CSV table of C-alpha atoms in Angstrom, one decimal:
chain,number,residue,atom,x,y,z
A,1,UNK,CA,9.2,32.9,-2.5
A,2,UNK,CA,5.6,33.7,-1.8
A,3,UNK,CA,4.2,31.8,1.2
A,4,UNK,CA,3.2,28.2,0.2
A,5,UNK,CA,-0.5,28.1,-0.8
A,6,UNK,CA,-2.6,25.1,0.4
A,7,UNK,CA,-5.7,23.5,-1.0
A,8,UNK,CA,-6.8,22.6,2.5
A,9,UNK,CA,-9.3,25.4,2.8
A,10,UNK,CA,-11.2,24.7,-0.4
A,11,UNK,CA,-14.6,23.3,0.3
A,12,UNK,CA,-15.3,19.8,-1.1
A,13,UNK,CA,-17.8,21.1,-3.6
A,14,UNK,CA,-15.3,23.6,-4.9
A,15,UNK,CA,-12.7,20.9,-5.3
A,16,UNK,CA,-15.1,19.0,-7.5
A,17,UNK,CA,-15.7,22.0,-9.8
A,18,UNK,CA,-12.1,23.1,-9.8
A,19,UNK,CA,-11.7,21.2,-13.1
A,20,UNK,CA,-8.9,18.8,-12.1
A,21,UNK,CA,-9.1,15.4,-13.7
A,22,UNK,CA,-5.9,13.7,-12.6
A,23,UNK,CA,-3.0,15.2,-14.4
A,24,UNK,CA,-5.0,16.3,-17.5
A,25,UNK,CA,-7.1,19.4,-18.1
A,26,UNK,CA,-10.9,19.6,-18.1
A,27,UNK,CA,-11.7,20.3,-21.7
A,28,UNK,CA,-14.8,22.2,-20.7
A,29,UNK,CA,-12.6,24.9,-19.2
A,30,UNK,CA,-10.6,25.6,-22.3
A,31,UNK,CA,-11.2,29.0,-23.8
A,32,UNK,CA,-13.1,28.8,-27.1
A,33,UNK,CA,-10.5,30.9,-28.9
A,34,UNK,CA,-7.5,29.0,-27.7
A,35,UNK,CA,-5.2,27.7,-30.4
A,36,UNK,CA,-2.5,25.0,-30.0
A,37,UNK,CA,0.6,24.9,-32.2
A,38,UNK,CA,3.3,22.3,-32.3
A,39,UNK,CA,6.9,23.3,-32.4
A,40,UNK,CA,9.6,20.7,-33.1
A,41,UNK,CA,12.6,22.1,-31.3
A,42,UNK,CA,16.3,21.1,-31.2
A,43,UNK,CA,18.2,21.2,-28.0
A,44,UNK,CA,21.7,22.7,-27.8
A,45,UNK,CA,23.2,19.2,-27.8
A,46,UNK,CA,21.3,18.2,-30.9
A,47,UNK,CA,18.3,16.3,-29.7
A,48,UNK,CA,14.8,16.8,-31.1
A,49,UNK,CA,12.0,17.6,-28.6
A,50,UNK,CA,8.5,18.8,-29.0
A,51,UNK,CA,6.9,21.9,-27.6
A,52,UNK,CA,3.2,22.8,-27.8
A,53,UNK,CA,2.1,26.4,-27.4
A,54,UNK,CA,-1.5,26.9,-26.1
A,55,UNK,CA,-2.5,30.6,-26.5
A,56,UNK,CA,-5.3,32.9,-27.6
A,57,UNK,CA,-2.9,35.4,-29.2
A,58,UNK,CA,-1.1,38.5,-28.1
A,59,UNK,CA,0.2,37.2,-24.8
A,60,UNK,CA,3.5,38.7,-23.6
A,61,UNK,CA,4.2,36.2,-20.9
A,62,UNK,CA,4.6,32.4,-21.4
A,63,UNK,CA,4.4,29.9,-18.7
A,64,UNK,CA,6.6,26.9,-19.4
A,65,UNK,CA,5.5,23.5,-18.1
A,66,UNK,CA,7.8,20.4,-18.3
A,67,UNK,CA,8.6,17.2,-16.5
A,68,UNK,CA,11.9,15.4,-16.9
A,69,UNK,CA,10.1,12.1,-18.1
A,70,UNK,CA,6.4,12.9,-18.6
A,71,UNK,CA,4.6,14.4,-21.6
A,72,UNK,CA,2.2,17.0,-20.1
A,73,UNK,CA,0.6,18.5,-23.2
A,74,UNK,CA,-2.8,18.6,-21.6
A,75,UNK,CA,-1.6,19.6,-18.1
A,76,UNK,CA,-4.5,20.6,-15.8
A,77,UNK,CA,-3.2,24.1,-15.3
A,78,UNK,CA,-3.3,25.1,-19.0
A,79,UNK,CA,-7.0,26.3,-19.1
A,80,UNK,CA,-6.4,28.5,-16.0
A,81,UNK,CA,-3.2,30.0,-17.4
A,82,UNK,CA,-4.7,30.8,-20.8
A,83,UNK,CA,-7.9,32.2,-19.3
A,84,UNK,CA,-5.7,34.5,-17.1
A,85,UNK,CA,-4.0,35.9,-20.2
A,86,UNK,CA,-0.8,33.8,-20.3
A,87,UNK,CA,0.4,31.5,-23.1
A,88,UNK,CA,1.2,28.0,-21.9
A,89,UNK,CA,4.2,26.2,-23.4
A,90,UNK,CA,4.1,22.5,-22.6
A,91,UNK,CA,7.2,20.6,-23.7
A,92,UNK,CA,8.1,17.0,-23.8
A,93,UNK,CA,11.5,15.8,-22.6
A,94,UNK,CA,13.9,13.7,-24.6
A,95,UNK,CA,13.0,10.7,-22.4
A,96,UNK,CA,9.2,10.7,-22.6
A,97,UNK,CA,7.7,7.9,-20.4
A,98,UNK,CA,11.2,6.5,-19.8
A,99,UNK,CA,13.5,7.2,-16.9
A,100,UNK,CA,15.8,4.3,-17.8
A,101,UNK,CA,18.3,6.7,-19.4
A,102,UNK,CA,17.2,9.9,-17.8
A,103,UNK,CA,20.2,12.1,-16.8
A,104,UNK,CA,19.2,15.5,-15.4
A,105,UNK,CA,22.3,17.3,-16.7
A,106,UNK,CA,21.1,16.4,-20.3
A,107,UNK,CA,17.5,17.3,-19.5
A,108,UNK,CA,18.8,20.9,-18.7
A,109,UNK,CA,19.5,21.1,-22.5
A,110,UNK,CA,15.8,20.3,-23.0
A,111,UNK,CA,14.8,23.2,-20.8
A,112,UNK,CA,17.3,25.5,-22.6
A,113,UNK,CA,15.7,24.6,-25.9
A,114,UNK,CA,12.2,25.6,-24.7
A,115,UNK,CA,13.4,28.9,-23.1
A,116,UNK,CA,15.3,29.8,-26.3
A,117,UNK,CA,12.2,29.0,-28.5
A,118,UNK,CA,10.0,31.2,-26.4
A,119,UNK,CA,12.4,34.1,-26.6
A,120,UNK,CA,12.5,33.5,-30.4
A,121,UNK,CA,8.7,33.6,-30.5
A,122,UNK,CA,8.9,37.1,-28.9
A,123,UNK,CA,7.7,36.5,-25.3
A,124,UNK,CA,8.9,39.2,-23.0
A,125,UNK,CA,8.7,37.2,-19.8
A,126,UNK,CA,9.0,33.5,-19.2
A,127,UNK,CA,7.8,31.7,-16.0
A,128,UNK,CA,8.8,28.1,-15.4
A,129,UNK,CA,6.0,26.0,-13.8
A,130,UNK,CA,7.4,22.9,-12.3
A,131,UNK,CA,4.9,20.3,-11.1
A,132,UNK,CA,6.3,17.4,-8.9
A,133,UNK,CA,9.6,16.3,-10.4
A,134,UNK,CA,9.5,19.2,-12.9
A,135,UNK,CA,10.1,21.6,-10.0
A,136,UNK,CA,13.6,20.3,-9.1
A,137,UNK,CA,14.5,20.1,-12.8
A,138,UNK,CA,13.7,23.8,-13.2
A,139,UNK,CA,15.6,24.6,-10.0
A,140,UNK,CA,18.6,22.8,-11.4
A,141,UNK,CA,18.3,24.6,-14.8
A,142,UNK,CA,18.2,28.0,-13.0
A,143,UNK,CA,21.2,27.0,-10.8
A,144,UNK,CA,23.2,26.3,-14.0
A,145,UNK,CA,22.1,29.6,-15.6
A,146,UNK,CA,23.4,31.5,-12.6
A,147,UNK,CA,26.8,29.9,-12.6
A,148,UNK,CA,29.7,31.3,-14.6
A,149,UNK,CA,30.2,29.1,-17.6
A,150,UNK,CA,33.4,27.6,-16.4
A,151,UNK,CA,31.8,26.6,-13.1
A,152,UNK,CA,28.9,24.8,-14.5
A,153,UNK,CA,28.7,21.0,-14.2
A,154,UNK,CA,31.0,19.6,-16.9
A,155,UNK,CA,30.3,15.9,-16.4
A,156,UNK,CA,27.3,14.0,-15.1
A,157,UNK,CA,27.7,11.9,-12.0
A,158,UNK,CA,28.3,9.0,-14.3
A,159,UNK,CA,31.1,10.8,-16.1
A,160,UNK,CA,29.4,11.8,-19.3
A,161,UNK,CA,30.3,15.3,-20.7
A,162,UNK,CA,27.4,17.6,-20.2
A,163,UNK,CA,28.4,20.4,-22.6
A,164,UNK,CA,26.8,22.8,-20.2
A,165,UNK,CA,29.9,25.0,-19.8
A,166,UNK,CA,29.8,25.9,-23.6
A,167,UNK,CA,26.0,26.1,-23.9
A,168,UNK,CA,24.0,29.4,-23.8
A,169,UNK,CA,21.5,29.1,-21.0
A,170,UNK,CA,19.0,32.0,-21.0
A,171,UNK,CA,17.6,33.3,-17.7
A,172,UNK,CA,13.9,33.2,-16.8
A,173,UNK,CA,11.7,35.7,-15.0
A,174,UNK,CA,9.9,33.6,-12.4
A,175,UNK,CA,8.8,30.3,-11.0
A,176,UNK,CA,5.7,28.4,-10.0
A,177,UNK,CA,6.3,25.2,-8.1
A,178,UNK,CA,3.2,23.0,-7.7
A,179,UNK,CA,3.4,19.9,-5.4
A,180,UNK,CA,7.2,20.0,-5.5
A,181,UNK,CA,9.2,17.3,-3.8
A,182,UNK,CA,12.9,17.9,-2.8
A,183,UNK,CA,14.2,16.1,-5.9
A,184,UNK,CA,13.8,12.7,-7.4
A,185,UNK,CA,16.9,11.3,-5.7
A,186,UNK,CA,15.7,12.7,-2.4
A,187,UNK,CA,12.3,11.2,-3.0
A,188,UNK,CA,13.8,7.7,-3.5
A,189,UNK,CA,16.1,8.2,-0.5
A,190,UNK,CA,13.1,8.7,1.7
A,191,UNK,CA,11.2,5.8,0.3
A,192,UNK,CA,13.9,3.1,-0.3
A,193,UNK,CA,13.5,0.0,1.8
A,194,UNK,CA,16.8,-0.4,3.8
A,195,UNK,CA,15.8,-3.8,5.1
A,196,UNK,CA,16.7,-5.4,1.8
A,197,UNK,CA,20.1,-7.1,2.4
A,198,UNK,CA,20.9,-8.5,-1.1
A,199,UNK,CA,20.2,-6.3,-4.2
A,200,UNK,CA,19.9,-9.5,-6.3
A,201,UNK,CA,17.3,-11.0,-4.0
A,202,UNK,CA,14.1,-8.8,-3.8
A,203,UNK,CA,12.8,-10.9,-0.9
A,204,UNK,CA,15.9,-10.6,1.4
A,205,UNK,CA,15.0,-8.9,4.6
A,206,UNK,CA,16.8,-7.7,7.8
A,207,UNK,CA,14.1,-8.1,10.4
A,208,UNK,CA,15.6,-5.3,12.5
A,209,UNK,CA,14.8,-2.8,9.7
A,210,UNK,CA,11.7,-4.3,8.3
A,211,UNK,CA,9.2,-1.4,8.1
A,212,UNK,CA,6.2,-3.8,7.8
A,213,UNK,CA,7.0,-5.8,10.9
A,214,UNK,CA,4.7,-5.4,13.9
A,215,UNK,CA,7.8,-5.8,16.0
A,216,UNK,CA,9.1,-2.5,14.5
A,217,UNK,CA,5.8,-0.7,15.0
A,218,UNK,CA,3.8,-1.4,11.8
A,219,UNK,CA,0.1,-1.8,11.9
A,220,UNK,CA,-2.4,-1.9,9.0
A,221,UNK,CA,-4.8,1.1,8.6
A,222,UNK,CA,-7.7,-0.9,10.1
A,223,UNK,CA,-5.7,-1.1,13.4
A,224,UNK,CA,-4.8,2.6,13.4
A,225,UNK,CA,-1.7,2.5,11.2
A,226,UNK,CA,1.9,2.3,12.2
A,227,UNK,CA,3.7,3.9,15.1
A,228,UNK,CA,7.4,3.8,14.7
A,229,UNK,CA,9.7,4.6,17.6
A,230,UNK,CA,12.2,7.4,17.3
A,231,UNK,CA,15.1,5.0,17.6
A,232,UNK,CA,13.8,2.8,14.8
A,233,UNK,CA,13.3,5.9,12.6
A,234,UNK,CA,16.9,7.0,13.2
A,235,UNK,CA,18.3,3.6,12.4
A,236,UNK,CA,16.0,3.3,9.4
A,237,UNK,CA,17.0,6.6,7.8
A,238,UNK,CA,20.7,5.9,8.3
A,239,UNK,CA,20.3,2.5,6.7
A,240,UNK,CA,18.4,4.1,3.8
A,241,UNK,CA,21.4,6.4,3.1
A,242,UNK,CA,23.8,3.4,3.4
A,243,UNK,CA,21.8,1.4,0.9
A,244,UNK,CA,21.8,4.3,-1.6
A,245,UNK,CA,25.6,4.6,-1.1
A,246,UNK,CA,26.0,0.9,-1.9
A,247,UNK,CA,24.0,1.3,-5.1
A,248,UNK,CA,26.1,4.3,-6.0
A,249,UNK,CA,29.3,2.3,-5.7
A,250,UNK,CA,27.8,-0.6,-7.7
A,251,UNK,CA,26.7,1.9,-10.5
A,252,UNK,CA,30.1,3.5,-10.5
A,253,UNK,CA,31.8,0.1,-10.7
A,254,UNK,CA,29.7,-0.8,-13.8
A,255,UNK,CA,30.8,2.5,-15.5
A,256,UNK,CA,34.4,2.0,-14.5
A,257,UNK,CA,34.4,-1.6,-15.9
A,258,UNK,CA,33.0,-0.4,-19.2
A,259,UNK,CA,35.5,2.5,-19.5
A,260,UNK,CA,38.4,0.2,-18.7
A,261,UNK,CA,37.2,-2.3,-21.4
A,262,UNK,CA,36.8,0.6,-23.9
A,263,UNK,CA,40.4,1.8,-23.2
A,264,UNK,CA,41.8,-1.7,-23.8
A,265,UNK,CA,40.0,-1.8,-27.2
A,266,UNK,CA,41.2,1.7,-28.1
A,267,UNK,CA,44.8,0.7,-27.1
A,268,UNK,CA,44.5,-2.3,-29.4
A,269,UNK,CA,45.0,-4.9,-26.8
A,270,UNK,CA,41.5,-5.9,-25.9
A,271,UNK,CA,40.0,-9.4,-25.9
A,272,UNK,CA,36.6,-10.4,-27.1
A,273,UNK,CA,35.3,-10.1,-23.5
A,274,UNK,CA,36.6,-6.6,-23.5
A,275,UNK,CA,34.7,-5.8,-26.7
A,276,UNK,CA,31.6,-7.2,-25.1
A,277,UNK,CA,32.1,-5.2,-22.0
A,278,UNK,CA,32.7,-2.0,-23.9
A,279,UNK,CA,29.5,-2.5,-25.9
A,280,UNK,CA,27.3,-3.5,-22.9
A,281,UNK,CA,24.6,-1.1,-21.9
A,282,UNK,CA,24.3,-2.2,-18.3
A,283,UNK,CA,20.9,-2.1,-16.6
A,284,UNK,CA,19.9,-3.2,-13.1
A,285,UNK,CA,16.9,-3.4,-10.9
A,286,UNK,CA,16.4,-1.4,-7.7
A,287,UNK,CA,13.8,-3.3,-5.8
A,288,UNK,CA,11.6,-2.0,-2.9
A,289,UNK,CA,11.7,1.7,-3.3
A,290,UNK,CA,8.2,2.5,-1.8
A,291,UNK,CA,8.7,2.3,2.0
A,292,UNK,CA,8.6,5.8,3.3
A,293,UNK,CA,7.7,5.6,7.0
A,294,UNK,CA,5.7,8.7,6.7
A,295,UNK,CA,3.2,7.0,4.5
A,296,UNK,CA,2.3,4.4,7.1
A,297,UNK,CA,2.8,6.4,10.3
A,298,UNK,CA,0.6,9.4,9.6
A,299,UNK,CA,1.7,11.0,12.9
A,300,UNK,CA,5.1,11.6,11.3
A,301,UNK,CA,5.0,15.1,9.7
A,302,UNK,CA,1.2,15.0,9.7
A,303,UNK,CA,-0.9,16.3,6.8
A,304,UNK,CA,-4.3,15.5,5.2
A,305,UNK,CA,-2.8,12.4,3.4
A,306,UNK,CA,-4.3,8.9,3.7
A,307,UNK,CA,-2.5,5.7,4.6
A,308,UNK,CA,-0.4,4.4,1.8
A,309,UNK,CA,1.8,5.8,-1.0
A,310,UNK,CA,1.3,7.4,-4.4
A,311,UNK,CA,1.4,3.8,-5.7
A,312,UNK,CA,-1.5,2.5,-3.5
A,313,UNK,CA,-2.6,1.6,0.0
A,314,UNK,CA,-1.2,-2.0,-0.1
A,315,UNK,CA,2.5,-1.5,1.0
A,316,UNK,CA,3.5,-5.0,0.1
A,317,UNK,CA,2.1,-4.7,-3.5
A,318,UNK,CA,3.6,-1.2,-4.0
A,319,UNK,CA,7.0,-2.0,-2.5
A,320,UNK,CA,7.5,-5.3,-4.1
A,321,UNK,CA,5.7,-4.6,-7.4
A,322,UNK,CA,7.2,-4.2,-10.8
A,323,UNK,CA,6.1,-0.5,-11.0
A,324,UNK,CA,7.8,2.0,-8.9
A,325,UNK,CA,10.4,4.8,-8.7
A,326,UNK,CA,13.8,3.8,-10.1
A,327,UNK,CA,12.7,0.2,-10.7
A,328,UNK,CA,15.0,-0.3,-13.7
A,329,UNK,CA,18.1,1.9,-14.1
A,330,UNK,CA,21.2,2.4,-16.1
A,331,UNK,CA,24.1,3.3,-13.8
A,332,UNK,CA,24.1,6.8,-15.4
A,333,UNK,CA,20.4,7.4,-14.8
A,334,UNK,CA,20.7,6.1,-11.2
A,335,UNK,CA,23.5,8.4,-10.3
A,336,UNK,CA,22.1,11.5,-12.0
A,337,UNK,CA,18.4,11.1,-11.2
A,338,UNK,CA,17.6,8.6,-8.5
A,339,UNK,CA,20.5,8.7,-6.1
A,340,UNK,CA,19.8,11.0,-3.1
A,341,UNK,CA,23.6,11.3,-2.7
A,342,UNK,CA,24.9,11.8,-6.2
A,343,UNK,CA,22.1,13.6,-8.1
A,344,UNK,CA,22.6,17.3,-8.7
A,345,UNK,CA,18.9,18.0,-9.2
A,346,UNK,CA,17.6,18.9,-5.8
A,347,UNK,CA,16.4,22.0,-4.0
A,348,UNK,CA,19.0,21.3,-1.3
A,349,UNK,CA,21.7,21.9,-3.9
A,350,UNK,CA,19.9,24.4,-6.2
A,351,UNK,CA,17.3,26.3,-4.3
A,352,UNK,CA,19.5,29.1,-3.1
A,353,UNK,CA,20.1,30.2,-6.7
A,354,UNK,CA,16.4,31.2,-7.0
A,355,UNK,CA,16.1,34.9,-6.6
A,356,UNK,CA,13.2,35.5,-9.1
A,357,UNK,CA,9.6,36.0,-7.9
A,358,UNK,CA,8.3,32.6,-7.1
A,359,UNK,CA,5.0,31.0,-6.0
A,360,UNK,CA,4.9,27.6,-4.2
A,361,UNK,CA,1.7,25.6,-4.0
A,362,UNK,CA,1.4,22.2,-2.3
A,363,UNK,CA,-1.4,19.7,-1.9
A,364,UNK,CA,-1.9,18.7,1.7
A,365,UNK,CA,-3.2,15.3,0.8
A,366,UNK,CA,-0.3,14.4,-1.4
A,367,UNK,CA,1.6,11.1,-0.5
A,368,UNK,CA,4.9,12.3,-1.9
A,369,UNK,CA,4.8,15.9,-0.7
A,370,UNK,CA,5.2,16.4,3.1
A,371,UNK,CA,4.9,19.7,5.1
A,372,UNK,CA,8.5,19.7,6.4
A,373,UNK,CA,9.9,19.0,2.9
A,374,UNK,CA,7.8,21.9,1.5
A,375,UNK,CA,9.0,24.2,4.2
A,376,UNK,CA,12.6,23.2,3.4
A,377,UNK,CA,12.0,24.0,-0.3
A,378,UNK,CA,10.5,27.3,0.7
A,379,UNK,CA,13.4,28.2,2.9
A,380,UNK,CA,16.0,27.1,0.4
A,381,UNK,CA,14.8,29.7,-2.2
């Protein structure tokens, strides 16, 4: 990969005129002759997704932008890409705005559909641009492309057939990773609150692991922010992994119970309770997933970020609130997407397969992208 590029050196007035308006483009920067065309596209496993091609005409290289659960049709990079002479293909996933059922192995089919459509449209080169969670999805796609068909992942972590071994996965020519984190499971692993002692009680707390206790080093930003001792950090991170492992086992148990009920029905000996269990689409809450120590102790892996997380500066509101990463899951989506132990979509597992020319850019003030994580992503590829 190219050396990671930072925004740190851009003067404030340059940042203002850079045209970034959150996640959406600045319409004033769109080329006047740019045209946008919508392409309904079918994935190899038979799901309909939508791709939008932004282009002026005659481009030979397409830059493919996609996120596993967001619709990024007006992504802020589109004007710059089209101005520079590239077509921008922005595709929606099958699970737009909904990670409840998101399984990354199935999202690989969504990427495959977009790559195949761009080849069909005649583009000579395809570059995958992964922003945030789109980066690890594209790394996962590339990893599966590079595997012999019989060595691709045949089943999701939840046991669902992926159909990847029998699917044609076309290679791509390069990557751009913007503000990548190590993977959605790794993101939650770093942020999950291990002081929760009862998954059914969002207010249960082990005081010895409470990240918002002054006894453990927490201080509000007005008092300089937290200072966590190395011993606490070690215990905290080990307990985070242990909590994820417990949720993994719970999720696998739900799937196992459902499969056993289905088998009884299939064998003709099931009860009404078995029929109900076989039909049940289990869902569960994962509370308190916004407690990454690095967000409150800014001396840990320092950067230009401010106190607080991507969800806000009030850690109680963001950690206990109804909005957050992995807040509601199916057992399948937890295992495939949000588990830092079971998910296959991470740079740790997939980064080494990246041999194509790649550019990595990170934002030094980002509250989900930390310098050491970016360095690890860079070294993995």
